[in-house]
Amino acid sequence: MTPVTIELSDTKFRQQFESCTLDPAYFNHLGHLRIAWLYLSEFPLEKAVDLACSGIKFYAESLGATDKFNYTITDAIIRIIHRRIKLQEIKEWSLFLSNNEDLVLNALEVLLNHYSKALLFSNRARQSLVQPDIKTI
């Protein structure tokens, strides 16, 4: 984990993310995982998915990155995080990161166990939820 991801408390990170005042340096790949973790820590799965997907899309658009958000990737990663939290019975962010290095270092590889690259990066997958074509999550 890079230092920039831990300088903000969870509360400040979430508040700044939700108000679109979060410095983009904090919203790298780990930032995406962190906001998913925070929502999953507080809300049931479907509510966490909804908050994270709408929040990440809104945040990206606030930065002018209107073409970056992929609904299917975001949804899938959140569901994978949720499943792993339950299976591993993890309650600490740092422990989750150390136990799930594959998500931290190569989330795409994890996703490609469930989706073909063509489907995952299709326009349809960017705009709406597409079910896995290889293996369910």
C-alpha positions in Angstrom: 0.0 0.0 0.0 1.4 3.4 -0.9 1.6 6.1 1.8 -0.9 8.3 -0.1 -3.7 5.7 0.5 -3.3 5.8 4.3 -2.9 9.5 5.0 -6.6 10.1 5.3 -8.8 8.5 7.9 -11.7 6.4 6.6 -14.1 9.1 7.6 -12.3 11.9 5.7 -11.6 9.6 2.7 -15.3 8.8 2.4 -16.5 12.4 3.0 -14.1 13.8 0.5 -15.0 11.0 -2.0 -18.7 11.6 -1.6 -18.3 15.4 -2.0 -16.0 15.0 -5.0 -13.3 17.0 -3.1 -10.9 14.0 -2.8 -7.5 14.6 -4.3 -7.3 12.2 -7.3 -4.0 10.9 -5.9 -6.0 9.1 -3.3 -8.3 7.5 -5.8 -5.9 5.0 -7.5 -6.8 1.3 -7.7 -6.5 1.0 -3.9 -8.8 4.0 -3.5 -11.4 2.1 -5.5 -11.0 -1.0 -3.3 -11.1 1.2 -0.1 -14.4 2.8 -0.9 -15.9 -0.6 -1.7 -14.5 -1.9 1.6 -16.0 1.1 3.5 -19.4 0.7 2.0 -19.4 -3.1 2.5 -18.4 -2.5 6.1 -21.5 -0.4 6.7 -24.2 -1.5 4.3 -25.7 -4.7 2.9 -24.2 -5.9 -0.4 -26.7 -4.4 -2.8 -26.7 -1.0 -1.1 -22.9 -1.0 -1.0 -22.8 -1.9 -4.7 -25.2 0.9 -5.5 -23.4 3.5 -3.5 -20.0 2.5 -4.8 -21.0 2.3 -8.5 -22.9 5.6 -8.5 -20.3 7.3 -6.3 -17.3 6.2 -8.5 -19.1 7.2 -11.7 -20.0 10.6 -10.2 -16.5 11.2 -8.8 -14.9 10.3 -12.2 -17.3 12.6 -14.0 -16.4 15.4 -11.6 -12.8 15.0 -12.7 -13.8 15.1 -16.4 -13.2 11.4 -16.8 -16.5 10.6 -18.4 -15.3 7.5 -20.3 -13.4 5.8 -17.4 -16.2 4.2 -15.4 -17.1 0.5 -16.1 -20.2 -0.6 -14.3 -19.5 -4.3 -14.7 -15.9 -4.1 -13.4 -17.0 -2.1 -10.4 -19.9 -4.3 -9.6 -17.8 -7.5 -10.0 -14.9 -6.3 -7.8 -17.3 -5.3 -5.0 -19.0 -8.7 -5.1 -15.6 -10.4 -5.0 -14.5 -8.3 -2.1 -17.8 -9.1 -0.3 -17.4 -12.8 -0.9 -13.9 -12.8 0.4 -14.7 -10.7 3.5 -17.3 -13.3 4.4 -15.2 -16.4 3.6 -12.1 -15.0 5.4 -14.1 -13.4 8.2 -11.9 -10.3 7.9 -12.8 -7.1 9.7 -9.7 -5.0 9.2 -8.8 -3.2 5.9 -5.0 -3.8 6.3 -5.6 -7.5 6.9 -7.9 -7.7 3.9 -5.2 -6.2 1.7 -2.5 -8.5 2.9 -4.8 -11.6 2.4 -5.9 -10.5 -1.0 -2.9 -9.4 -2.9 -4.3 -10.7 -6.1 -7.0 -8.1 -6.0 -4.5 -5.4 -5.0 -1.8 -6.3 -7.6 -3.8 -7.7 -10.5 -7.5 -7.3 -10.2 -7.9 -7.8 -14.0 -6.6 -11.3 -13.7 -9.1 -12.0 -11.0 -11.9 -10.6 -13.2 -10.8 -12.7 -16.2 -11.5 -15.8 -14.2 -15.2 -14.8 -14.6 -15.4 -12.7 -17.8 -13.9 -12.8 -21.2 -11.9 -9.7 -22.0 -14.1 -8.8 -24.9 -17.2 -8.9 -22.7 -15.6 -7.1 -19.8 -14.5 -4.2 -21.9 -17.5 -4.0 -24.1 -19.6 -0.8 -24.3 -22.5 -2.7 -22.8 -20.4 -3.7 -19.7 -19.3 -0.1 -19.3 -22.8 1.2 -19.2 -24.7 -1.6 -17.3 -24.3 -4.8 -15.4 -23.3 -7.7 -17.6 -23.3 -11.2 -16.1 -20.1 -13.3 -16.3 -19.7 -15.4 -19.4 -17.0 -17.8 -17.9 -17.8 -18.4 -14.2 -20.3 -16.8 -11.8 -19.0 -14.7 -9.0 
